[in-house]
PDB file of C-alpha atoms in Angstrom:
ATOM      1  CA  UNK A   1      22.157  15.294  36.793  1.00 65.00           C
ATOM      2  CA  UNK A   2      25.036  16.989  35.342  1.00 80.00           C
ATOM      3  CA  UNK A   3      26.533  20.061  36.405  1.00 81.00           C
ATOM      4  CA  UNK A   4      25.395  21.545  33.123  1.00 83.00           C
ATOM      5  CA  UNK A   5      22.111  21.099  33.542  1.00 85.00           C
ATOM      6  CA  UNK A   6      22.005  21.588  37.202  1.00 82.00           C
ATOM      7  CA  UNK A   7      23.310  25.112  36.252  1.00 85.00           C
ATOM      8  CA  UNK A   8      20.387  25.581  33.557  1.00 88.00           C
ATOM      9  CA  UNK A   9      17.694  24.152  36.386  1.00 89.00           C
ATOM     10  CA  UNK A  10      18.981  26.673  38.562  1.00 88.00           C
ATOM     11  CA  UNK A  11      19.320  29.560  36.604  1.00 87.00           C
ATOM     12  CA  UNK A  12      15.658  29.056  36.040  1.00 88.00           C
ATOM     13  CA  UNK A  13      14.383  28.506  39.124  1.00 89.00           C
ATOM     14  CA  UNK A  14      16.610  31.529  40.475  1.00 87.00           C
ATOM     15  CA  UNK A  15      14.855  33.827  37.371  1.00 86.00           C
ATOM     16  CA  UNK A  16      10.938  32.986  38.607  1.00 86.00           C
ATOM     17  CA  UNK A  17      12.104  33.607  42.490  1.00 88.00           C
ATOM     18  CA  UNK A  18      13.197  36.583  41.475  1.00 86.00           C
ATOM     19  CA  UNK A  19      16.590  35.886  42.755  1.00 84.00           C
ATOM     20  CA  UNK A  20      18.571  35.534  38.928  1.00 74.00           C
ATOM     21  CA  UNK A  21      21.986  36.738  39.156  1.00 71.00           C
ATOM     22  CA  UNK A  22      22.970  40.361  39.304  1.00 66.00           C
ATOM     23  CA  UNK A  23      19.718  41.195  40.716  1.00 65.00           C
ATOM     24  CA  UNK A  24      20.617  39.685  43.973  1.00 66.00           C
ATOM     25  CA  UNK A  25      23.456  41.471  45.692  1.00 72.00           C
ATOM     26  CA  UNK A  26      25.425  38.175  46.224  1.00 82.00           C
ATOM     27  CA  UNK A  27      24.424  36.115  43.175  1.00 88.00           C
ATOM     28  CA  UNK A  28      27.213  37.901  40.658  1.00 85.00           C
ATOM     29  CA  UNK A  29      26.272  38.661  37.349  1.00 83.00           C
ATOM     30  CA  UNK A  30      26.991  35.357  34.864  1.00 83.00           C
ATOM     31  CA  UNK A  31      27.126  33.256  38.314  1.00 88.00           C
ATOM     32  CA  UNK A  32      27.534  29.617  37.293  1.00 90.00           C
ATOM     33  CA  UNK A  33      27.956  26.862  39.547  1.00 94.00           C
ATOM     34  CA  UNK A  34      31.241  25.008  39.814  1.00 94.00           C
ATOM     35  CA  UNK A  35      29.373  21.863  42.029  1.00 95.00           C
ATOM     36  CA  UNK A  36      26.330  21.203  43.427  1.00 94.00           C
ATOM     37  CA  UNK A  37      25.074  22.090  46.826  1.00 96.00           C
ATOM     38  CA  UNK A  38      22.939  19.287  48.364  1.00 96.00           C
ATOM     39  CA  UNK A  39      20.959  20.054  51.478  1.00 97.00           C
ATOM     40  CA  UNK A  40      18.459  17.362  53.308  1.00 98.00           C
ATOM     41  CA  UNK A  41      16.699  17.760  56.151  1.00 98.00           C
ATOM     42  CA  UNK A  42      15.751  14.374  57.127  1.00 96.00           C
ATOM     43  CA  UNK A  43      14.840  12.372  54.198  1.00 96.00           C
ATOM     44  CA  UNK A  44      13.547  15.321  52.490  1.00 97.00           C
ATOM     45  CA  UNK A  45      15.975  17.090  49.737  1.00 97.00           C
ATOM     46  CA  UNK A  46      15.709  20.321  48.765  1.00 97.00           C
ATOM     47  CA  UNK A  47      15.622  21.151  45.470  1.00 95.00           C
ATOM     48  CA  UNK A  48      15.377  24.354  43.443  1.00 92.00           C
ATOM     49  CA  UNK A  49      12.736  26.248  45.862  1.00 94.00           C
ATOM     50  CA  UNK A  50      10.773  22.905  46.695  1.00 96.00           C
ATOM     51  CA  UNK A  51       8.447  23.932  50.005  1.00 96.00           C
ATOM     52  CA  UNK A  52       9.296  23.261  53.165  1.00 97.00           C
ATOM     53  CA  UNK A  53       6.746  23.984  56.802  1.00 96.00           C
ATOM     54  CA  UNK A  54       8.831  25.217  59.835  1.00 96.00           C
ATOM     55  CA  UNK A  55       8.241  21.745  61.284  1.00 96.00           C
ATOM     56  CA  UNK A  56      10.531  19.921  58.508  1.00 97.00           C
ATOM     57  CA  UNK A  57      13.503  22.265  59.418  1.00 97.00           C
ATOM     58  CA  UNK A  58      13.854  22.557  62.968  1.00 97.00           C
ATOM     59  CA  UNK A  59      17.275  20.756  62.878  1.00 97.00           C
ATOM     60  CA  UNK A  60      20.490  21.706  60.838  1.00 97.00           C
ATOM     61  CA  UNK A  61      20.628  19.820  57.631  1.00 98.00           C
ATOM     62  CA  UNK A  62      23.094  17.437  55.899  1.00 97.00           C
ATOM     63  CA  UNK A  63      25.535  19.308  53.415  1.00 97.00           C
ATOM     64  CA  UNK A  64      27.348  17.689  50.600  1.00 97.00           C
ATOM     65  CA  UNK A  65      28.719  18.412  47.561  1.00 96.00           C
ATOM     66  CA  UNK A  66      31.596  17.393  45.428  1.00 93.00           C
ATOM     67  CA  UNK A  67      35.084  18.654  44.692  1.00 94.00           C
ATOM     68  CA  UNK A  68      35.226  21.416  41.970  1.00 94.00           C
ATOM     69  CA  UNK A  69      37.404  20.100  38.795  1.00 91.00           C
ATOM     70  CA  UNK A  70      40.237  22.912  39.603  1.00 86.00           C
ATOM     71  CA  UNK A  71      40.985  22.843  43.290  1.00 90.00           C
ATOM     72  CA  UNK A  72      42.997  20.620  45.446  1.00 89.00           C
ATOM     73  CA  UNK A  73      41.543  18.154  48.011  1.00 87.00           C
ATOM     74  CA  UNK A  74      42.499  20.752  51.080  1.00 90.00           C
ATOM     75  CA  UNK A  75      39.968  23.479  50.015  1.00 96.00           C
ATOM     76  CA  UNK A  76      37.810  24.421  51.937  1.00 96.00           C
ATOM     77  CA  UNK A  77      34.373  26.180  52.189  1.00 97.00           C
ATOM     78  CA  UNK A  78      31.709  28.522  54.048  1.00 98.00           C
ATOM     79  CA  UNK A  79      27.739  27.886  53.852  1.00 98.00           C
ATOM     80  CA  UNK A  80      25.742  30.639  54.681  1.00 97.00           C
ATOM     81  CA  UNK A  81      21.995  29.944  55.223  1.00 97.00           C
ATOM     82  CA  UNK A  82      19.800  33.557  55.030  1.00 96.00           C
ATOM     83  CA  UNK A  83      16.678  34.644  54.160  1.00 95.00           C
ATOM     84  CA  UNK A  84      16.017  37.763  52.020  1.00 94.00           C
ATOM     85  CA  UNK A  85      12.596  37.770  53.167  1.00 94.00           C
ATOM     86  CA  UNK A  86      12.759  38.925  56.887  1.00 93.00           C
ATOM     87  CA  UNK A  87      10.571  39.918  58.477  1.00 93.00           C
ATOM     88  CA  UNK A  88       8.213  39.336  55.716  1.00 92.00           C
ATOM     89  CA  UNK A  89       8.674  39.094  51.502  1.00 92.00           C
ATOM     90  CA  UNK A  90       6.191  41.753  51.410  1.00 92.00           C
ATOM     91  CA  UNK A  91       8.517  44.213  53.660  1.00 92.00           C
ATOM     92  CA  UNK A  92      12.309  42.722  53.873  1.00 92.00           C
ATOM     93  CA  UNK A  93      13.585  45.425  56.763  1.00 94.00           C
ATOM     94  CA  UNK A  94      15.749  42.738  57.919  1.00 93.00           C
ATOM     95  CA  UNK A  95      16.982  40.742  54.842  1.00 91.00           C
ATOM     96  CA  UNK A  96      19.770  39.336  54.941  1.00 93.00           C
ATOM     97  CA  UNK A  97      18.787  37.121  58.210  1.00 95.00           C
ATOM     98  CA  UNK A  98      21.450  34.823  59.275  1.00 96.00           C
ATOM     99  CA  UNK A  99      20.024  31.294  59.872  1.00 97.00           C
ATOM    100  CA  UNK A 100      23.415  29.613  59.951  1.00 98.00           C
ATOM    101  CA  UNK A 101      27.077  30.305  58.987  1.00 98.00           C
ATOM    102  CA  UNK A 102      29.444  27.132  58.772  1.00 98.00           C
ATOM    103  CA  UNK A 103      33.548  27.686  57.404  1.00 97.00           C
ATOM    104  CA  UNK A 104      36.130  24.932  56.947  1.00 96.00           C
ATOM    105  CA  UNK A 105      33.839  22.500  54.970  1.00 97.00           C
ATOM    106  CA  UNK A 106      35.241  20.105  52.664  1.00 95.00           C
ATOM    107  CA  UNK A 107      33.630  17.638  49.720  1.00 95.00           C
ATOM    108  CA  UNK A 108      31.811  15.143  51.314  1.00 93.00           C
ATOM    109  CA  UNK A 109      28.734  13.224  51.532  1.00 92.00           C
ATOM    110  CA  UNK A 110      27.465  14.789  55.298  1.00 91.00           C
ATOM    111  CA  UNK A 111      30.220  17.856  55.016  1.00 91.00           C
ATOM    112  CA  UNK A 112      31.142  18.794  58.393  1.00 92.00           C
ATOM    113  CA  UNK A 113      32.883  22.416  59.809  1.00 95.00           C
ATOM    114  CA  UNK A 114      32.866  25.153  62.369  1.00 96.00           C
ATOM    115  CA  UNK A 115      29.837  26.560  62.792  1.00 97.00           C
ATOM    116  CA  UNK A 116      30.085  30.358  63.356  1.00 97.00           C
ATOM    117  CA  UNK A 117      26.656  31.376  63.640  1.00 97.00           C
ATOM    118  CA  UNK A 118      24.222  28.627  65.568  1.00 97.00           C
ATOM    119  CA  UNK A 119      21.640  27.197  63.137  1.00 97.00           C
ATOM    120  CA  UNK A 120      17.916  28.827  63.892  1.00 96.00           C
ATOM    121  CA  UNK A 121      15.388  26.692  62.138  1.00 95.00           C
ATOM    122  CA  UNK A 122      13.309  29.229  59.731  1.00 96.00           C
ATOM    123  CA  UNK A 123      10.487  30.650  61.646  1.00 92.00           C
ATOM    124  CA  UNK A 124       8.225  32.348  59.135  1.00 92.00           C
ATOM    125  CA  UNK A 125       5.280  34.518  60.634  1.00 86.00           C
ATOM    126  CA  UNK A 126       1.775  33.122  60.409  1.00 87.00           C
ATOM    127  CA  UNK A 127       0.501  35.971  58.046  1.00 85.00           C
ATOM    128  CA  UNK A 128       3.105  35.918  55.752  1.00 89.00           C
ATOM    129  CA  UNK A 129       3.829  34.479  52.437  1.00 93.00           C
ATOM    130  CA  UNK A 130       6.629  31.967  52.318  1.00 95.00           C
ATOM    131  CA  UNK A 131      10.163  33.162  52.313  1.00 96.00           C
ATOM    132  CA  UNK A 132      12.916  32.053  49.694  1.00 95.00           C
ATOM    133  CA  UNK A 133      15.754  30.452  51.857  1.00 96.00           C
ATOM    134  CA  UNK A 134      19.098  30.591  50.639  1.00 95.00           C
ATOM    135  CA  UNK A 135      22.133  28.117  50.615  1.00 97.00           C
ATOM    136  CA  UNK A 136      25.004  29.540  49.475  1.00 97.00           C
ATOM    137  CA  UNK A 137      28.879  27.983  49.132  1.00 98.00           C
ATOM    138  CA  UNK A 138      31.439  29.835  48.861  1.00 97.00           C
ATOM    139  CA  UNK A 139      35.536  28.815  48.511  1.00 97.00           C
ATOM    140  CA  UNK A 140      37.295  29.946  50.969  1.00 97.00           C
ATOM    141  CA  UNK A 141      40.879  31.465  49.963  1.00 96.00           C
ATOM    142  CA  UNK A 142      43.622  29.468  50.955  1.00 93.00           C
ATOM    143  CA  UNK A 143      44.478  30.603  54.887  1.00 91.00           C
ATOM    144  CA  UNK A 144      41.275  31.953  56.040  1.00 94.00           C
ATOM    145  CA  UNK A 145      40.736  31.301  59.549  1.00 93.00           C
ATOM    146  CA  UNK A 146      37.121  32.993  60.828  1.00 95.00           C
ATOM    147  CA  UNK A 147      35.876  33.183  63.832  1.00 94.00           C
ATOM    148  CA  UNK A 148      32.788  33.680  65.301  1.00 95.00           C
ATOM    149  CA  UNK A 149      33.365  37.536  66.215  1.00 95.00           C
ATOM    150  CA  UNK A 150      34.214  37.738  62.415  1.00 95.00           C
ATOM    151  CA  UNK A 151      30.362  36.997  61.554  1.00 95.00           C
ATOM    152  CA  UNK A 152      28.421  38.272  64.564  1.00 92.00           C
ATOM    153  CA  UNK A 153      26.305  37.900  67.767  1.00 91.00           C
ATOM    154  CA  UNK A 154      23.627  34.880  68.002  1.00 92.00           C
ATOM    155  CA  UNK A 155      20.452  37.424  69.322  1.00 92.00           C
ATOM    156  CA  UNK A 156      17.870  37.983  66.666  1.00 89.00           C
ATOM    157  CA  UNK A 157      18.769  42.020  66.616  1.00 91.00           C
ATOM    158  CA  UNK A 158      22.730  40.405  65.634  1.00 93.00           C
ATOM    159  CA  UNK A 159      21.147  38.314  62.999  1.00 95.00           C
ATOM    160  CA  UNK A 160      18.770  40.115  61.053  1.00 94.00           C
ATOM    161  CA  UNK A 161      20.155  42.843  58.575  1.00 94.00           C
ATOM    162  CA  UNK A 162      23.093  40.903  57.837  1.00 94.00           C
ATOM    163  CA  UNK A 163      25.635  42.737  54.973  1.00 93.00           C
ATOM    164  CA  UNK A 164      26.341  39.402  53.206  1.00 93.00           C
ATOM    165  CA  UNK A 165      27.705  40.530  50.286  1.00 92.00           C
ATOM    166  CA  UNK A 166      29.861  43.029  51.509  1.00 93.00           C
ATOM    167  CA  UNK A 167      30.964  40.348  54.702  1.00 95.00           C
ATOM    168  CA  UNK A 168      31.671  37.800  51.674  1.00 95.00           C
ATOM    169  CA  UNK A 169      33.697  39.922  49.825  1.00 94.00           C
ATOM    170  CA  UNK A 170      35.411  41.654  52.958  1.00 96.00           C
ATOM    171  CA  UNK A 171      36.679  37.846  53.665  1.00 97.00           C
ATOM    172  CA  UNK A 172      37.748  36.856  49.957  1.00 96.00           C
ATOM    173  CA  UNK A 173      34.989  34.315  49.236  1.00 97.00           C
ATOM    174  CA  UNK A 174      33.768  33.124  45.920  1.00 96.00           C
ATOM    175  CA  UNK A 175      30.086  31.667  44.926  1.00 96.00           C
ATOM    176  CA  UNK A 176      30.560  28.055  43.951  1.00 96.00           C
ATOM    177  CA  UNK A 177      27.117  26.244  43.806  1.00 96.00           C
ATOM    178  CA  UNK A 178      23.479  27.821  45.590  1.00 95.00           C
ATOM    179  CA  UNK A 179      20.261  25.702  46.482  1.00 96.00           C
ATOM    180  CA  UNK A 180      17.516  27.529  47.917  1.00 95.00           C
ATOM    181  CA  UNK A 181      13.576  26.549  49.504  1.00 97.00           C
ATOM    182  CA  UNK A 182      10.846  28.258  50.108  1.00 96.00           C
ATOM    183  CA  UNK A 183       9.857  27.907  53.949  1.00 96.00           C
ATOM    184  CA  UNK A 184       5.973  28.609  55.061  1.00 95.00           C
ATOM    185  CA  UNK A 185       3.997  28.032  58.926  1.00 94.00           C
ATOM    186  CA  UNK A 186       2.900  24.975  59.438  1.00 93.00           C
ATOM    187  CA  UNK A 187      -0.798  26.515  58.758  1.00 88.00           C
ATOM    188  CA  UNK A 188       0.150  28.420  55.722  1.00 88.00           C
ATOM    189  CA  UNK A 189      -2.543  27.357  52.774  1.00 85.00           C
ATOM    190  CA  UNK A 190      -1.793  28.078  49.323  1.00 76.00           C
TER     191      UNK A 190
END
């Protein structure tokens, strides 16, 4: 697929989750991708807000995606992995929760880095609907060394409520590409 329409696919998909740009704090007005973020858990891809049961994500996925056109081969990159549906998409209290935070990445085929926050599998509750997960890559700017005290603790009260736009912006990171799921209980029936 080309970047082009990967970016149209997207936009789309990002308009019906209610997630288009500008109306999510982190998803900048005019956002369009610069590469494309791919995420598997497994042998299953996600793709656009494809479904996913907490059983399928238990385990951190594979990350890849290719080199933008206009940067060099050292750049690097942060994925952040949160929901904007905690505790529930009904009553988000807790949105943004941190599922996983991982800096340093480069382009690759199974992109590799320091994970800052430990991945936590999505755990949707049984009476809920299903969340929209987000994947989001940013560039990091040239320099940036975080930390794990620079994101937060690992306990679910550290997690949940997490300022990502402001904590993206504090650190001089820019949106590059964004895939996103929809995550359910394994008993959840349509």
């Amino acid at each position: 697929m080309s970047l082009q329409t990967h970016t149209e696919a997207l936009s789309s998909s990002l308009a019906q989750a209610g997630l288009s740009p500008g109306s999510a704090p982190l998803i900048p007005d005019g956002f369009k991708p610069t590469t494309e973020l791919g995420i598997a858990f497994g042998e299953k891809v996600v793709s656009l807000g494809n479904l996913f049961r907490v059983s399928e994500v238990k385990t951190s996925p594979i990350i890849s995606f290719a080199k933008e056109e206009s940067t060099s081969e050292s750049q690097t990159y942060t994925l952040l992995f949160i929901d904007p549906d905690a505790p529930t998409p009904d009553d988000p209290k807790f949105a943004y929760w941190r599922h996983w935070v991982v800096s340093g990445l480069k382009p690759s085929e199974n992109a590799e880095g320091k994970i800052l926050t430990e991945y936590l599998g999505p755990g949707p509750k049984e009476d809920s609907r299903p969340h929209r997960y987000l994947f989001l890559l940013f560039r990091e700017p040239e320099g940036l060394a975080l930390t794990k005290e620079d994101v937060g603790g690992e306990e679910f009260v550290q997690r949940r409520s997490f300022e990502a736009a402001e904590w993206t912006a504090k650190h001089g990171l820019t949106l590059v590409a964004i895939n996103w799921m929809l995550g359910a209980w394994d008993g959840w029936k349509e």
